[in-house]
PDB file of C-alpha atoms in Angstrom:
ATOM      1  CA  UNK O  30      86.312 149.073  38.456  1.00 44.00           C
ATOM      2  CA  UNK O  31      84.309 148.951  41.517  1.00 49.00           C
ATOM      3  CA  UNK O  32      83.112 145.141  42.258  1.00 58.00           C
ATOM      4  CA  UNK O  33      85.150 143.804  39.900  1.00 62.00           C
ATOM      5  CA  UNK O  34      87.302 141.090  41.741  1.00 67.00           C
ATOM      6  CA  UNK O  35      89.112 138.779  39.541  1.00 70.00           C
ATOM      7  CA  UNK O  36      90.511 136.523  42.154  1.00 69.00           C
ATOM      8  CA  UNK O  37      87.084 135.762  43.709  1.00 73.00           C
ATOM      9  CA  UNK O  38      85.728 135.309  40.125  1.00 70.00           C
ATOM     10  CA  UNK O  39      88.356 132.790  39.360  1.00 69.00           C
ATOM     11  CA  UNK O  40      87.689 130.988  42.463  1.00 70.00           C
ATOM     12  CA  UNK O  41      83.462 131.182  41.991  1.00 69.00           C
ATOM     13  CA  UNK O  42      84.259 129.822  38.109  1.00 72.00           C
ATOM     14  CA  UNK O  43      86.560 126.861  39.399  1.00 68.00           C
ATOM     15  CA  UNK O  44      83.763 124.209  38.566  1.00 69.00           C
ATOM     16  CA  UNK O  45      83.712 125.731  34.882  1.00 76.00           C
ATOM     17  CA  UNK O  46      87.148 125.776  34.991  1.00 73.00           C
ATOM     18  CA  UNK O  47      87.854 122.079  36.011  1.00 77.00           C
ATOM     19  CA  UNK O  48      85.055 120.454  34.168  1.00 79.00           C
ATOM     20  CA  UNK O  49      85.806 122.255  30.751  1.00 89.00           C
ATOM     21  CA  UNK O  50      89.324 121.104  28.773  1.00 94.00           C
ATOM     22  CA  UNK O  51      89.389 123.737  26.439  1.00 96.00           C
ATOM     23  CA  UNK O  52      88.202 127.891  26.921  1.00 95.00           C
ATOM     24  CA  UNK O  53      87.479 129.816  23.993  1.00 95.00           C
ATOM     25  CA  UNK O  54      89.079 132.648  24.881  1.00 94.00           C
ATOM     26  CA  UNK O  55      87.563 136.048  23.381  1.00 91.00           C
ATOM     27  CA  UNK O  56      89.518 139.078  24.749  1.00 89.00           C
ATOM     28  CA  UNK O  57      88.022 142.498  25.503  1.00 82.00           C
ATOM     29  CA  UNK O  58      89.945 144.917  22.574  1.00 80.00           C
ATOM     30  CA  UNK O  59      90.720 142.618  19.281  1.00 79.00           C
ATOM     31  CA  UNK O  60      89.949 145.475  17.175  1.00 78.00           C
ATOM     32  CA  UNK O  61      93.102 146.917  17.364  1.00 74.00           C
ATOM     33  CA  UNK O  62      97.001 145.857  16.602  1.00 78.00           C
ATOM     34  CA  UNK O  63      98.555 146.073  19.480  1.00 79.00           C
ATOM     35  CA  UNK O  64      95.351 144.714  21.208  1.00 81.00           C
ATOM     36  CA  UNK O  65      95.564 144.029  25.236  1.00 83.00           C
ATOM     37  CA  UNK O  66      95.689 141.019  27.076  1.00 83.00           C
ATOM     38  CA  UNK O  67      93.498 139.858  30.131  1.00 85.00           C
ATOM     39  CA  UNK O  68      93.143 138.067  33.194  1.00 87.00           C
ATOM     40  CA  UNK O  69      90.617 135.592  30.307  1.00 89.00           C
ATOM     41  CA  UNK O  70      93.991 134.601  28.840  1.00 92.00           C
ATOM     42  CA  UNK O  71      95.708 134.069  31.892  1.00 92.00           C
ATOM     43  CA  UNK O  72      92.628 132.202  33.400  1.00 91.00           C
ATOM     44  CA  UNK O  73      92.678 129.317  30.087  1.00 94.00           C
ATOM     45  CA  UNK O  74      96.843 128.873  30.985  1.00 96.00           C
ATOM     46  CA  UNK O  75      96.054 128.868  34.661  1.00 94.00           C
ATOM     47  CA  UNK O  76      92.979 126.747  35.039  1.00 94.00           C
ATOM     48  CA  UNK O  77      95.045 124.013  32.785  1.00 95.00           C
ATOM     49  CA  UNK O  78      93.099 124.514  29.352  1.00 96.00           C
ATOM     50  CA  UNK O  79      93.837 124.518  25.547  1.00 98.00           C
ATOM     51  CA  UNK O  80      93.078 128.066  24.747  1.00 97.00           C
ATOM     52  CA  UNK O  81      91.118 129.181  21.773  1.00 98.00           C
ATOM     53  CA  UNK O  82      92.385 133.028  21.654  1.00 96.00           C
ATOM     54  CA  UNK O  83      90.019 135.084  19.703  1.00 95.00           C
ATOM     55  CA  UNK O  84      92.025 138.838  20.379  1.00 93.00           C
ATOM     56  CA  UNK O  85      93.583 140.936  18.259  1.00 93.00           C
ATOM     57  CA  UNK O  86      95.245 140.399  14.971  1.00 94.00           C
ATOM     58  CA  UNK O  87      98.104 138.377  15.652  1.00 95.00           C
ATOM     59  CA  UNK O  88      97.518 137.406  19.561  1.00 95.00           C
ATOM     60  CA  UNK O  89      98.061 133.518  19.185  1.00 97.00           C
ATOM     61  CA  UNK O  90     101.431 134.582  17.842  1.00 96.00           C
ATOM     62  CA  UNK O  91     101.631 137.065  20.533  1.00 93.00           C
ATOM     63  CA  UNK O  92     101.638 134.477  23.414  1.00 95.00           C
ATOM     64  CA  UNK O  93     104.117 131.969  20.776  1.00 96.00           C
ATOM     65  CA  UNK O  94     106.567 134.287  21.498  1.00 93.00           C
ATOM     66  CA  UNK O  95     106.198 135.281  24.918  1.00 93.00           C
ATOM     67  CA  UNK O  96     106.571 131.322  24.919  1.00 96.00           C
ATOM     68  CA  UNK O  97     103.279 130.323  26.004  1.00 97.00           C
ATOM     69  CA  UNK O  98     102.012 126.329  24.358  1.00 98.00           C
ATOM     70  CA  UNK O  99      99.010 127.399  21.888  1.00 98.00           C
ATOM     71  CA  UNK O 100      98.826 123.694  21.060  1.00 98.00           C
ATOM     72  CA  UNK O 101      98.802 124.209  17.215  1.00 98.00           C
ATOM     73  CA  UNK O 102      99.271 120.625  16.859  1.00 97.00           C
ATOM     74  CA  UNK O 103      95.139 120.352  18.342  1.00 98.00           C
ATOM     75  CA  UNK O 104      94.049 123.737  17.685  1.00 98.00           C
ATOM     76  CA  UNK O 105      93.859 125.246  14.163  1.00 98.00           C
ATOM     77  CA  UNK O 106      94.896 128.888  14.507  1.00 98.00           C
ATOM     78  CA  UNK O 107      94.568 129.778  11.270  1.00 97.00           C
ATOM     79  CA  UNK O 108      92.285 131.964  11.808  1.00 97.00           C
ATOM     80  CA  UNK O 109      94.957 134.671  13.838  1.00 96.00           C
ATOM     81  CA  UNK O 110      96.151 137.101  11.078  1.00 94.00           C
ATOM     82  CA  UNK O 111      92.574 137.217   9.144  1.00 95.00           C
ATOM     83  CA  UNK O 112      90.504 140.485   9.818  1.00 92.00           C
ATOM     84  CA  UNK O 113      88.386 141.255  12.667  1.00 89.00           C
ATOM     85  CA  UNK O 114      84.942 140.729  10.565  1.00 88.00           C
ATOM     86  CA  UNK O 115      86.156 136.967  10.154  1.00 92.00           C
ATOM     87  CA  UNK O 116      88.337 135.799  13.089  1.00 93.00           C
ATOM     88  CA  UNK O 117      86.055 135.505  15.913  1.00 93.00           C
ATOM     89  CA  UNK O 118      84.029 133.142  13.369  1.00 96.00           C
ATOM     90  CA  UNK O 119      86.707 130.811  11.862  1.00 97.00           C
ATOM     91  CA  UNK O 120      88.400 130.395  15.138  1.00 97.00           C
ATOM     92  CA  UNK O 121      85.134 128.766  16.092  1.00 97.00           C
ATOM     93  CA  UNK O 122      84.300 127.139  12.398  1.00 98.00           C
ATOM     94  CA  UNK O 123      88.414 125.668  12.212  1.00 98.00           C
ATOM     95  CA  UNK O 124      88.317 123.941  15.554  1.00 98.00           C
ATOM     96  CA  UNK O 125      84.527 122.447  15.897  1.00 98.00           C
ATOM     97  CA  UNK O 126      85.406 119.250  15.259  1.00 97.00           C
ATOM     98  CA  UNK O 127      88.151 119.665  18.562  1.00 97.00           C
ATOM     99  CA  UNK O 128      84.959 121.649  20.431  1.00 97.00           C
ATOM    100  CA  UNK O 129      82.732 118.755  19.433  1.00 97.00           C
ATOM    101  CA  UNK O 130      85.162 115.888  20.565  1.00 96.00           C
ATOM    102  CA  UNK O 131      87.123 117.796  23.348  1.00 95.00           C
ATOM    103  CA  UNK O 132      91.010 116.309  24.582  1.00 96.00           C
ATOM    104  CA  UNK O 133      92.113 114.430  27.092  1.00 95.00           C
ATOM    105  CA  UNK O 134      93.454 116.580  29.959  1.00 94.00           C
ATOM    106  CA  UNK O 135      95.458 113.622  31.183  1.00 96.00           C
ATOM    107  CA  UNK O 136      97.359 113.185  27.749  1.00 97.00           C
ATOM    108  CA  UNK O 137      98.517 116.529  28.086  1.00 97.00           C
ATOM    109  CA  UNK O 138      98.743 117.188  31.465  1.00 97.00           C
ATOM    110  CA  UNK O 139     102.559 118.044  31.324  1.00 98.00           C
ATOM    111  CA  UNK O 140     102.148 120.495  28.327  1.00 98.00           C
ATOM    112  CA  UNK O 141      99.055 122.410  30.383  1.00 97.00           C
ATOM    113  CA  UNK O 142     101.676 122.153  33.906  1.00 97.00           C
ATOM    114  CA  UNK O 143     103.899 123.957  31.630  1.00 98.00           C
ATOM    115  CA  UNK O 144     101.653 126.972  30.584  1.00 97.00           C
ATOM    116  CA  UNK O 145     100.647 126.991  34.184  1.00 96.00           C
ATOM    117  CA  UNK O 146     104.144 127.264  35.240  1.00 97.00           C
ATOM    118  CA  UNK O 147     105.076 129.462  32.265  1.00 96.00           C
ATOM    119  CA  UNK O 148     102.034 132.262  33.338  1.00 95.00           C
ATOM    120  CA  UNK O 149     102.994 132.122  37.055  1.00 94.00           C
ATOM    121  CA  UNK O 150     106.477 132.602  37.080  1.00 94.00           C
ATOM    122  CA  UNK O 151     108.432 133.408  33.763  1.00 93.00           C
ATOM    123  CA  UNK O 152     106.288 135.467  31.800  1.00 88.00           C
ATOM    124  CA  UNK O 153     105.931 137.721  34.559  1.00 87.00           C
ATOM    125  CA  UNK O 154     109.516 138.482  34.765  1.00 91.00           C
ATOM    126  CA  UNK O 155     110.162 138.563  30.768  1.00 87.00           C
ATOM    127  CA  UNK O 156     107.673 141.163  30.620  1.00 86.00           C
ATOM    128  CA  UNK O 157     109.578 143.010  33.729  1.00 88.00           C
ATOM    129  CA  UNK O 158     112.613 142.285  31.387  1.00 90.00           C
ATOM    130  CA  UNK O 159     110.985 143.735  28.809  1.00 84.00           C
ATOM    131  CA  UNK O 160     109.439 147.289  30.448  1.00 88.00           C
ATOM    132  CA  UNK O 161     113.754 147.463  31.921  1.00 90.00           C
ATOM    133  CA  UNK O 162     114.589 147.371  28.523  1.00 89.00           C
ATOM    134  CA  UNK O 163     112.173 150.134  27.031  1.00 88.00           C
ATOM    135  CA  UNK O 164     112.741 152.649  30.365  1.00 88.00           C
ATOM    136  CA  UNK O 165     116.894 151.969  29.121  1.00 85.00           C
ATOM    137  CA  UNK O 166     116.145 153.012  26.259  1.00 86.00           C
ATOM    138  CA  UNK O 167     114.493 156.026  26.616  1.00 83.00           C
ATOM    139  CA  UNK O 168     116.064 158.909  25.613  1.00 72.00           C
ATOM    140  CA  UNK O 169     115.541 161.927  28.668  1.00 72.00           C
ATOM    141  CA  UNK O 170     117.770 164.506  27.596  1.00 68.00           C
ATOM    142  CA  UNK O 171     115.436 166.022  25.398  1.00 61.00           C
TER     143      UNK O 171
END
């Protein structure tokens, strides 16, 4: 909508961005299965953060298989397939001893490259692949 610039808001954020290691994501729609995802998801992989998703029902599995890291080795995400009245508050209960202590950026600097590398320039073309594959399989002769 009108004033609504993402790239400048990215940019005006960058102190948040740089200074905080992990971004509690929560998305605009998690009420829903399939929800929608946002420039806030894109802005944890691309600012080089662990991402706490709080979306809809399943969304931490979501970006698992569009191959994104959701660092489930530091994050517990647990909380991904409970319902809607709960998630939001587990995802924040399960990992407050992580929010509390925080990671070292440096330890997994390659792993955060990766997402970085994985939101700029391959998930963008498997979800091209993707919308080719549906429009091939649409049936038009009805």
């Amino acid at each position: 909508y009108k004033g609504c610039d993402n790239d400048s808001n990215f940019l005006n954020l960058d102190w948040v961005y740089k200074n905080c290691g992990i971004n509690i994501v929560t998305e605009t729609v998690y009420n829903y299965v399939p929800g929608i995802i946002t420039e806030k998801s894109l802005f944890a992989f691309l600012a080089g953060q662990v991402p706490i998703i709080i979306g809809h029902r399943g969304a931490v599995k979501n970006f698992r298989d569009f191959g994104f890291d959701m660092f489930e080795d530091l994050v517990d995400t647990s909380y991904d397939d409970l319902p809607n009245r709960f998630r939001w508050k587990q995802a924040i209960d399960l990992n407050a001893d992580l929010l509390r202590t925080g990671i070292d950026r440096e330890k997994l600097k390659d792993r955060l490259l990766a997402n970085r590398d994985h939101a700029l320039n391959k998930w963008p073309r498997q979800l091209i692949e993707i919308y080719e594959q549906q429009i091939h399989s649409l049936d038009f002769r009805r």
